[in-house]
Amino acid sequence: MSEKMKSAPATTERPCPECGEMVRPGLVRCWNCGGFMNRELEQKYLEMQAAPKKVFFSQLPEDADIHEAASAEAQEDDFVLTPRTSVPSPIKPEAPASKKGSQPTVATPTPAASIDDLPDLDSPEAAQAVKTPAASLSDGGVAHSVATGGDALLDIARSEEAEGKKKRRGRPTGPIRTATGFIIFCPYGCKVEVKDQHKGMTGKCPKCRAPFIVPTAPPDYEFAKEREKSVADSAAASAAPGGFVAWMHDVHVHTVNPTKLKLKEASLSKEFALFDFGFGPGKLLVVSLAPKKAGGMFGGAKKGGSDPREAVLTHLKEGKAPEDLPVATKQVYSADDARQIRVVWPEASRASSAFHGIPVFGKQMIAVQLPLVGDGDPQYASFTLSQFREFNKHLEEMFGVDGLAANLGIPMTDEFSTAKCHYSEAQVKSLKDPEWYLADTARPTVIAGYRCEGCGITVSEAARKKEKLGGANGKGIAKATCPKCKKKFGNKPLYTFPEAESGPSISGETPAAKA
């Protein structure tokens, strides 16, 4: 190597402003990261990319037929294929020269085929040719281009479409009802059977493990369900005794004398009479089945007498007026009277409460005031949560009463919250507002887990038993040491329904549904 080359600078490369890689001079972009070496050039490139491209329209000649061009485009859009007829060349291929200097023979030009010479694809002959694509011109058949073009492709498409429609007609369009629930499809098409109590919950497909949400009101199924219900209700109303299609038995009704009311918690919880409520189109029957003091109702007080409830139904089945029921207490309310029913406990505001915010009917009980009739003392009906939901449902269906429990904090639907177990990482699903359910004996609950009163971690009941937190039966959970904050765990149980323990879970700890 010469001394001149040795004295030359080692490199003239410069670093990339983006990644710092050494790049040869003259390059527009870095070979390593693709960044521009020149900021001005990069800015111009970005401006050029951001500017919309101009659209240039060709000018049609003045003598151009626009309608003809439009019809040609429409023909292409409709996929009408026109077979072409080849025109033989006016010059025949050069034959072997018989004599030196011979010239090629020029054939007589054959006139081009006109549109009238083309075969009619709608004719029976063309249709037969389509069915026999193997026919050749030499055999007197139709050309292959005619047999496979035009209506042949259209017929194939139509047959495929008809076959698809036939398959779709045989496929169920909505959720399929089963004995215990209904069948839906996961996002990837797997068939999954879910139960009615799983509506609105999140689960995983047992086959492909894809997460999905169980629909709360499938449109097709709910529509058919409502239609069947309306037909059944009409038939039941005509056959029901006295037109009362729904009944609630043994409802607690409190007759309250305001001057003797004791404003004390649960002061009215044991002062009630049992009434039956009958719901019918346009009428509400409230009847007491308690025997009269003298002799009893319908002889019910006598040994071996008829059952009072059966006697009431027999009276109504015979077509007699409910006002003529020979019972101790009865009242028939019209639809307008039923719409006056209001919830008096719980109240949205203590200032507007008739009982000054004191639960005189008992904790987690719901009380409504019945319509006032005459000068008698006001009457109130008290319900547990499940009873009130049923009562509210009948008022909505029969009298159109809507929003009876609005803004009162009454859970009209079951709502759950989920938390991750500290030990097993499993999802613990627990009821919100569990005090309403604990006071309702009609819907038993079970313990789903516990929450630490100090740090708030959650321990599932299964994990608590496994780790023996609070002892084998959990009686010492309040004084147990929290595995996280090392303080007393406290007794803060979480509740759920027995059937919810095997319901869908996004964690996949328990099967979401049965395939």
Coordinates of C-alpha atoms in Angstrom, one line a residue:
M1 CA 0.0 0.0 0.0
S2 CA 1.4 3.4 -1.0
E3 CA 2.3 6.1 1.5
K4 CA -0.4 8.4 -0.1
M5 CA -3.2 5.8 0.6
K6 CA -1.9 5.4 4.1
S7 CA -2.1 9.1 4.8
A8 CA -5.7 9.3 3.5
P9 CA -8.4 9.7 6.1
A10 CA -9.7 6.4 7.5
T11 CA -13.4 7.2 6.7
T12 CA -15.7 9.9 5.5
E13 CA -18.9 8.3 6.9
R14 CA -21.2 10.3 9.1
P15 CA -23.5 9.1 11.8
C16 CA -27.3 8.6 11.3
P17 CA -29.3 11.2 13.2
E18 CA -31.8 8.5 14.2
C19 CA -29.8 5.4 15.2
G20 CA -26.2 6.7 15.2
E21 CA -25.1 4.1 12.6
M22 CA -22.2 5.3 10.4
V23 CA -23.6 5.9 6.9
R24 CA -21.7 6.7 3.7
P25 CA -22.1 10.3 2.3
G26 CA -24.6 10.7 -0.5
L27 CA -27.2 8.3 0.9
V28 CA -30.7 9.7 1.3
R29 CA -31.8 7.3 4.0
C30 CA -29.9 5.3 6.6
W31 CA -29.3 1.7 5.6
N32 CA -29.9 0.5 9.2
C33 CA -33.1 2.2 10.4
G34 CA -34.4 3.8 7.2
G35 CA -34.3 7.4 8.7
F36 CA -33.6 10.4 6.4
M37 CA -30.1 11.8 6.6
N38 CA -31.4 15.3 5.6
R39 CA -34.1 16.9 7.6
E40 CA -35.2 19.2 4.8
L41 CA -35.6 16.3 2.4
E42 CA -37.6 14.4 5.1
Q43 CA -39.9 17.3 5.5
K44 CA -40.5 17.6 1.7
Y45 CA -41.2 13.8 1.5
L46 CA -43.8 14.1 4.3
E47 CA -45.5 17.0 2.6
M48 CA -45.6 15.1 -0.7
Q49 CA -47.2 12.1 1.1
A50 CA -49.7 14.3 2.9
A51 CA -50.8 16.1 -0.3
P52 CA -53.7 14.4 -2.0
K53 CA -53.1 13.2 -5.5
K54 CA -54.8 15.1 -8.3
V55 CA -57.4 13.2 -10.4
F56 CA -57.3 14.0 -14.1
F57 CA -60.5 13.4 -16.2
S58 CA -60.2 12.7 -19.9
Q59 CA -62.3 14.8 -22.2
L60 CA -64.6 12.8 -24.4
P61 CA -64.9 13.8 -28.1
E62 CA -67.9 15.8 -29.0
D63 CA -69.3 13.0 -31.3
A64 CA -68.8 10.3 -28.6
D65 CA -72.0 8.3 -27.8
I66 CA -72.2 8.4 -24.0
H67 CA -75.2 6.1 -23.8
E68 CA -73.4 3.4 -25.8
A69 CA -70.5 3.6 -23.4
A70 CA -72.8 3.4 -20.4
S71 CA -74.6 0.4 -21.8
A72 CA -71.3 -1.3 -22.4
E73 CA -70.3 -0.7 -18.8
A74 CA -73.6 -2.0 -17.6
Q75 CA -73.1 -5.1 -19.7
E76 CA -69.8 -5.7 -18.0
D77 CA -71.3 -5.0 -14.6
D78 CA -73.9 -7.7 -15.2
F79 CA -71.3 -10.2 -16.2
V80 CA -72.8 -10.8 -19.7
L81 CA -70.1 -12.6 -21.6
T82 CA -70.2 -12.5 -25.4
P83 CA -68.2 -15.2 -27.1
R84 CA -65.8 -14.0 -29.7
T85 CA -65.5 -15.5 -33.3
S86 CA -62.0 -15.7 -34.5
V87 CA -61.3 -14.1 -37.9
P88 CA -58.8 -16.0 -40.0
S89 CA -55.7 -14.2 -41.2
P90 CA -55.8 -13.0 -44.8
I91 CA -52.3 -14.5 -45.3
K92 CA -51.9 -18.2 -45.2
P93 CA -48.8 -19.7 -43.7
E94 CA -46.0 -19.9 -46.2
A95 CA -46.0 -23.3 -47.9
P96 CA -42.9 -25.1 -49.0
A97 CA -41.7 -23.6 -52.2
S98 CA -42.0 -26.0 -55.2
K99 CA -40.0 -23.8 -57.4
K100 CA -37.3 -21.4 -56.7
G101 CA -38.6 -17.8 -56.3
S102 CA -42.2 -18.8 -55.7
Q103 CA -44.3 -16.2 -53.9
P104 CA -46.7 -16.8 -50.9
T105 CA -50.3 -17.4 -51.8
V106 CA -52.7 -14.7 -50.6
A107 CA -56.1 -16.0 -49.4
T108 CA -59.4 -14.3 -50.0
P109 CA -60.3 -12.3 -46.9
T110 CA -63.2 -13.8 -44.9
P111 CA -65.7 -11.2 -43.7
A112 CA -65.9 -10.7 -39.9
A113 CA -68.7 -12.4 -38.0
S114 CA -71.6 -10.0 -37.1
I115 CA -73.6 -9.9 -33.9
D116 CA -76.4 -11.6 -35.7
D117 CA -74.2 -14.7 -36.4
L118 CA -73.5 -15.3 -32.7
P119 CA -75.3 -18.2 -31.1
D120 CA -78.3 -17.5 -28.8
L121 CA -77.3 -18.6 -25.3
D122 CA -80.9 -18.8 -24.3
S123 CA -81.9 -21.2 -27.0
P124 CA -82.4 -24.9 -26.3
E125 CA -79.5 -25.7 -28.6
A126 CA -77.1 -23.6 -26.6
A127 CA -78.4 -25.0 -23.3
Q128 CA -77.8 -28.5 -24.6
A129 CA -74.3 -27.4 -25.7
V130 CA -73.6 -26.2 -22.2
K131 CA -74.5 -29.6 -20.8
T132 CA -72.1 -31.2 -23.3
P133 CA -68.9 -29.2 -23.1
A134 CA -66.9 -31.9 -24.7
A135 CA -68.5 -31.5 -28.1
S136 CA -66.2 -30.2 -30.8
L137 CA -66.8 -28.2 -33.9
S138 CA -65.6 -31.1 -36.0
D139 CA -68.2 -33.4 -34.5
G140 CA -71.0 -30.9 -35.1
G141 CA -71.1 -29.6 -31.5
V142 CA -70.7 -26.2 -29.9
A143 CA -67.3 -24.6 -29.3
H144 CA -65.8 -25.0 -25.8
S145 CA -65.7 -21.2 -25.3
V146 CA -69.5 -21.1 -25.9
A147 CA -70.2 -24.1 -23.7
T148 CA -68.4 -22.7 -20.7
G149 CA -69.1 -19.0 -21.1
G150 CA -72.1 -16.7 -20.5
D151 CA -75.1 -18.4 -18.8
A152 CA -73.1 -21.5 -18.0
L153 CA -71.1 -19.7 -15.3
L154 CA -74.2 -17.8 -14.2
D155 CA -76.1 -21.1 -13.8
I156 CA -73.3 -22.6 -11.6
A157 CA -73.4 -19.5 -9.4
R158 CA -77.2 -19.6 -9.1
S159 CA -77.1 -23.3 -8.2
E160 CA -74.5 -22.7 -5.5
E161 CA -76.5 -19.8 -4.1
A162 CA -79.7 -21.9 -4.0
E163 CA -77.8 -24.7 -2.3
G164 CA -76.5 -22.2 0.3
K165 CA -80.0 -20.8 0.9
K166 CA -81.4 -24.4 1.4
K167 CA -78.7 -25.1 4.0
R168 CA -79.4 -21.8 5.8
R169 CA -83.1 -22.5 5.9
G170 CA -82.5 -25.8 7.7
R171 CA -80.2 -24.1 10.2
P172 CA -81.7 -22.7 13.4
T173 CA -81.6 -18.9 13.3
G174 CA -81.7 -18.1 17.1
P175 CA -80.7 -19.6 20.4
I176 CA -82.1 -23.2 20.8
R177 CA -84.1 -23.7 23.9
T178 CA -83.2 -26.8 26.1
A179 CA -84.6 -28.3 29.2
T180 CA -82.3 -26.3 31.5
G181 CA -81.3 -23.3 29.4
F182 CA -80.5 -22.6 25.8
I183 CA -77.7 -23.2 23.2
I184 CA -75.6 -20.4 21.9
F185 CA -72.4 -20.2 19.7
C186 CA -69.0 -18.9 20.9
P187 CA -67.1 -16.3 18.7
Y188 CA -65.5 -19.2 16.9
G189 CA -68.6 -21.2 16.2
C190 CA -68.5 -23.8 18.9
K191 CA -71.9 -24.9 20.2
V192 CA -72.3 -24.2 24.0
E193 CA -75.2 -24.9 26.3
V194 CA -75.7 -22.4 29.1
K195 CA -78.3 -22.2 31.9
D196 CA -80.9 -19.4 32.4
Q197 CA -79.1 -18.2 35.5
H198 CA -75.9 -17.6 33.5
K199 CA -77.4 -14.8 31.5
G200 CA -75.2 -11.7 31.4
M201 CA -72.2 -13.6 32.9
T202 CA -68.8 -14.0 31.2
G203 CA -67.4 -17.5 30.5
K204 CA -64.9 -19.5 28.4
C205 CA -65.8 -21.9 25.7
P206 CA -65.0 -25.4 27.0
K207 CA -63.7 -26.4 23.5
C208 CA -61.6 -23.5 22.2
R209 CA -61.3 -21.5 25.4
A210 CA -62.5 -18.3 23.7
P211 CA -64.1 -15.8 26.1
F212 CA -67.7 -14.9 25.5
I213 CA -70.6 -13.2 27.2
V214 CA -73.9 -15.1 27.7
P215 CA -76.6 -12.9 26.1
T216 CA -79.2 -11.6 28.6
A217 CA -82.0 -11.4 26.1
P218 CA -81.4 -13.3 22.8
P219 CA -83.7 -11.4 20.3
D220 CA -85.1 -14.4 18.5
Y221 CA -85.7 -16.5 21.6
E222 CA -87.1 -13.6 23.7
F223 CA -89.5 -12.6 20.9
A224 CA -90.8 -16.2 20.6
K225 CA -90.9 -16.5 24.4
E226 CA -93.0 -13.3 24.7
R227 CA -95.3 -14.4 21.9
E228 CA -95.9 -17.8 23.5
K229 CA -96.4 -16.1 26.9
S230 CA -99.1 -13.7 25.5
V231 CA -101.0 -16.6 24.0
A232 CA -100.7 -18.6 27.2
D233 CA -101.8 -15.6 29.3
S234 CA -104.9 -15.1 27.1
A235 CA -105.8 -18.8 27.5
A236 CA -105.1 -18.8 31.2
A237 CA -107.1 -15.6 31.7
S238 CA -110.2 -17.2 30.1
A239 CA -109.8 -20.4 32.2
A240 CA -108.6 -18.8 35.5
P241 CA -111.1 -18.6 38.4
G242 CA -112.7 -15.2 38.2
G243 CA -110.1 -14.1 35.6
F244 CA -107.2 -14.0 38.2
V245 CA -104.3 -15.5 36.4
A246 CA -101.6 -15.1 39.0
W247 CA -101.7 -15.5 42.8
M248 CA -99.4 -14.7 45.7
H249 CA -100.1 -16.6 48.9
D250 CA -99.5 -15.7 52.5
V251 CA -98.5 -12.1 52.1
H252 CA -97.9 -10.1 55.3
V253 CA -100.4 -7.3 55.5
H254 CA -100.1 -4.8 58.3
T255 CA -103.1 -2.7 59.4
V256 CA -101.5 0.3 61.2
N257 CA -103.2 2.8 63.5
P258 CA -101.0 5.9 63.2
T259 CA -101.9 7.0 66.8
K260 CA -100.6 3.7 68.2
L261 CA -97.6 3.2 66.0
K262 CA -94.3 2.6 67.9
L263 CA -91.4 4.0 66.0
K264 CA -89.1 1.2 66.9
E265 CA -87.1 -1.1 64.7
A266 CA -89.1 -4.2 63.7
S267 CA -92.1 -3.0 65.8
L268 CA -94.5 -4.2 63.0
S269 CA -92.5 -7.3 62.0
K270 CA -94.8 -9.6 64.0
E271 CA -98.1 -7.6 63.7
F272 CA -99.6 -8.9 60.5
A273 CA -102.3 -11.0 58.9
L274 CA -101.8 -13.4 56.0
F275 CA -103.5 -12.4 52.8
D276 CA -103.7 -13.8 49.3
F277 CA -103.3 -11.5 46.3
G278 CA -105.0 -12.3 43.0
F279 CA -103.8 -10.5 39.9
G280 CA -106.1 -10.3 36.8
P281 CA -106.5 -8.0 33.8
G282 CA -107.7 -4.7 35.3
K283 CA -108.3 -6.0 38.9
L284 CA -106.4 -6.8 42.0
L285 CA -108.0 -9.0 44.7
V286 CA -106.7 -8.9 48.3
V287 CA -108.4 -11.5 50.4
S288 CA -107.8 -12.7 54.0
L289 CA -108.2 -16.4 54.6
A290 CA -108.2 -16.1 58.4
P291 CA -111.2 -17.7 60.0
K292 CA -113.9 -15.6 61.5
K293 CA -114.2 -15.4 65.3
A294 CA -117.6 -17.0 65.2
G295 CA -117.9 -20.3 63.3
G296 CA -115.1 -19.7 60.9
M297 CA -115.1 -18.9 57.1
F298 CA -116.8 -21.5 54.9
G299 CA -116.8 -23.7 58.0
G300 CA -113.0 -23.6 58.0
A301 CA -112.9 -23.3 61.7
K302 CA -114.7 -26.6 62.1
K303 CA -112.8 -29.8 62.3
G304 CA -112.9 -31.5 58.9
G305 CA -114.3 -28.4 57.1
S306 CA -113.2 -27.4 53.6
D307 CA -110.0 -25.5 53.0
P308 CA -110.6 -21.7 52.9
R309 CA -108.4 -21.2 49.9
E310 CA -110.1 -24.0 47.9
A311 CA -113.5 -22.5 48.9
V312 CA -112.4 -19.1 47.5
L313 CA -111.3 -20.7 44.2
T314 CA -114.5 -22.7 44.0
H315 CA -116.5 -19.5 44.5
L316 CA -114.6 -17.8 41.6
K317 CA -114.8 -20.8 39.3
E318 CA -118.6 -20.8 39.6
G319 CA -118.5 -17.3 38.1
K320 CA -119.6 -15.5 41.2
A321 CA -118.4 -11.9 41.8
P322 CA -115.2 -11.5 43.9
E323 CA -117.1 -8.8 45.9
D324 CA -119.5 -11.5 47.1
L325 CA -116.8 -13.7 48.7
P326 CA -118.0 -14.6 52.2
V327 CA -114.6 -14.0 53.8
A328 CA -113.5 -12.1 56.8
T329 CA -111.7 -9.4 54.8
K330 CA -111.6 -8.8 51.1
Q331 CA -110.9 -5.9 48.8
V332 CA -111.1 -5.6 45.0
Y333 CA -108.9 -2.8 43.5
S334 CA -109.3 -1.5 40.0
A335 CA -106.4 -1.0 37.7
D336 CA -106.3 2.8 38.6
D337 CA -106.3 1.9 42.3
A338 CA -103.4 -0.6 41.7
R339 CA -101.3 2.1 40.0
Q340 CA -101.5 4.1 43.3
I341 CA -99.4 1.6 45.1
R342 CA -96.1 3.1 46.3
V343 CA -93.1 1.8 48.2
V344 CA -92.9 3.3 51.7
W345 CA -89.9 1.4 52.9
P346 CA -87.1 1.8 52.1
E347 CA -87.4 5.5 51.3
A348 CA -85.1 7.6 49.1
S349 CA -85.0 10.3 51.8
R350 CA -85.5 10.2 55.5
A351 CA -87.3 13.6 55.4
S352 CA -90.1 12.1 53.2
S353 CA -90.3 8.9 55.2
A354 CA -93.6 8.2 56.9
F355 CA -91.7 6.2 59.6
H356 CA -88.8 8.8 60.0
G357 CA -86.2 6.4 58.6
I358 CA -86.9 3.6 61.2
P359 CA -87.3 0.1 59.7
V360 CA -90.5 -0.7 61.6
F361 CA -91.2 -3.7 59.3
G362 CA -87.8 -5.2 59.9
K363 CA -84.4 -4.9 58.3
Q364 CA -84.1 -5.6 54.6
M365 CA -87.9 -5.9 54.2
I366 CA -89.7 -3.9 51.5
A367 CA -93.1 -2.4 52.3
V368 CA -95.8 -0.9 50.0
Q369 CA -98.9 1.0 51.0
L370 CA -102.1 -0.4 49.6
P371 CA -104.7 2.0 48.1
L372 CA -106.7 3.8 50.7
V373 CA -110.4 2.8 50.8
G374 CA -112.9 4.7 52.9
D375 CA -112.0 5.9 56.4
G376 CA -110.2 2.8 57.6
D377 CA -106.6 2.6 58.8
P378 CA -103.9 2.4 56.2
Q379 CA -102.7 -1.1 55.2
Y380 CA -99.2 -2.0 54.2
A381 CA -97.9 -5.2 52.6
S382 CA -94.3 -6.2 53.5
F383 CA -92.1 -8.5 51.3
T384 CA -88.8 -10.1 51.2
L385 CA -86.6 -9.4 48.1
S386 CA -87.8 -12.4 46.1
Q387 CA -91.5 -11.7 47.0
F388 CA -91.2 -8.1 46.1
R389 CA -89.7 -8.9 42.7
E390 CA -92.6 -11.2 42.0
F391 CA -95.1 -8.6 43.2
N392 CA -93.5 -5.9 41.0
K393 CA -93.6 -8.3 38.0
H394 CA -97.3 -8.8 38.4
L395 CA -98.0 -5.1 38.7
E396 CA -96.0 -4.4 35.5
E397 CA -97.7 -7.2 33.5
M398 CA -101.3 -6.5 34.7
F399 CA -101.4 -2.8 35.3
G400 CA -98.4 -1.3 33.6
V401 CA -96.8 -0.1 36.8
D402 CA -93.2 0.8 36.0
G403 CA -90.4 2.0 38.2
L404 CA -91.9 1.0 41.5
A405 CA -88.5 0.5 43.1
A406 CA -86.6 3.2 41.2
N407 CA -83.8 5.0 43.1
L408 CA -84.5 3.1 46.3
G409 CA -81.4 0.9 46.4
I410 CA -83.4 -2.3 46.0
P411 CA -81.5 -4.8 43.8
M412 CA -84.1 -5.9 41.2
T413 CA -81.6 -8.1 39.5
D414 CA -78.8 -10.3 40.9
E415 CA -75.5 -8.4 40.6
F416 CA -72.1 -9.9 41.3
S417 CA -68.6 -8.7 41.9
T418 CA -65.4 -10.6 41.2
A419 CA -62.0 -10.7 42.9
K420 CA -58.9 -12.8 42.6
C421 CA -58.1 -15.2 45.4
H422 CA -54.8 -14.5 47.1
Y423 CA -53.8 -18.2 47.2
S424 CA -55.2 -19.8 44.1
E425 CA -55.5 -16.8 41.7
A426 CA -59.1 -18.1 41.0
Q427 CA -62.0 -15.6 40.5
V428 CA -64.2 -15.3 43.5
K429 CA -67.7 -14.2 42.5
S430 CA -69.8 -12.7 45.3
L431 CA -73.2 -11.0 45.5
K432 CA -73.4 -7.3 45.8
D433 CA -75.7 -6.1 48.7
P434 CA -75.7 -9.6 50.3
E435 CA -77.8 -8.3 53.3
W436 CA -80.9 -8.4 51.1
Y437 CA -80.4 -12.1 50.3
L438 CA -79.5 -13.1 53.8
A439 CA -82.9 -11.9 55.0
D440 CA -84.7 -13.8 52.2
T441 CA -85.2 -17.5 53.2
A442 CA -86.6 -18.3 49.7
R443 CA -83.1 -18.0 48.2
P444 CA -80.4 -19.7 50.3
T445 CA -76.8 -18.4 50.0
V446 CA -73.4 -20.0 50.6
I447 CA -70.1 -18.4 51.6
A448 CA -67.9 -17.8 48.5
G449 CA -64.9 -16.5 50.4
Y450 CA -63.7 -13.8 52.8
R451 CA -62.2 -10.3 52.5
C452 CA -59.5 -9.0 54.8
E453 CA -60.7 -6.0 56.8
G454 CA -57.2 -4.5 56.8
C455 CA -55.6 -4.8 53.3
G456 CA -58.7 -6.0 51.4
I457 CA -57.3 -9.2 49.8
T458 CA -59.8 -12.0 49.0
V459 CA -59.5 -15.6 50.0
S460 CA -61.9 -18.1 48.4
E461 CA -63.7 -20.6 50.7
A462 CA -62.0 -23.5 49.0
A463 CA -58.5 -21.9 49.5
R464 CA -59.4 -21.0 53.1
K465 CA -60.2 -24.7 53.9
K466 CA -57.0 -25.8 52.1
E467 CA -54.8 -23.4 54.0
K468 CA -56.9 -23.8 57.2
L469 CA -57.2 -20.1 57.7
G470 CA -59.4 -19.6 60.7
G471 CA -59.5 -23.3 61.5
A472 CA -61.2 -26.1 59.7
N473 CA -64.6 -24.6 59.9
G474 CA -63.6 -20.9 59.7
K475 CA -64.9 -20.0 63.1
G476 CA -61.6 -18.3 64.0
I477 CA -61.3 -16.3 60.8
A478 CA -61.8 -13.0 62.7
K479 CA -58.6 -13.4 64.8
A480 CA -56.6 -15.2 62.0
T481 CA -53.5 -13.5 60.7
C482 CA -53.8 -12.1 57.2
P483 CA -51.2 -13.7 54.9
K484 CA -50.4 -10.3 53.3
C485 CA -50.7 -7.5 55.9
K486 CA -50.0 -9.8 58.9
K487 CA -52.9 -8.2 60.8
K488 CA -56.1 -9.7 62.0
F489 CA -58.1 -10.9 59.1
G490 CA -61.5 -10.0 60.4
N491 CA -64.9 -11.6 59.7
K492 CA -66.1 -10.2 56.4
P493 CA -67.7 -13.0 54.5
L494 CA -68.7 -13.0 50.8
Y495 CA -71.8 -14.7 49.7
T496 CA -73.1 -16.3 46.5
F497 CA -75.8 -18.7 45.3
P498 CA -75.0 -22.5 45.3
E499 CA -75.7 -22.7 41.5
A500 CA -73.3 -19.7 40.9
E501 CA -70.4 -21.7 42.1
S502 CA -70.4 -23.8 38.9
G503 CA -71.3 -20.9 36.6
P504 CA -69.2 -19.3 33.9
S505 CA -65.9 -17.8 35.0
I506 CA -63.5 -15.9 32.7
S507 CA -60.6 -17.5 34.6
G508 CA -61.8 -20.9 33.4
E509 CA -61.5 -22.3 37.0
T510 CA -64.9 -23.9 36.6
P511 CA -66.5 -24.9 33.3
A512 CA -68.5 -22.1 31.8
A513 CA -71.0 -24.3 30.1
K514 CA -71.7 -27.8 28.9
A515 CA -70.9 -28.4 25.3

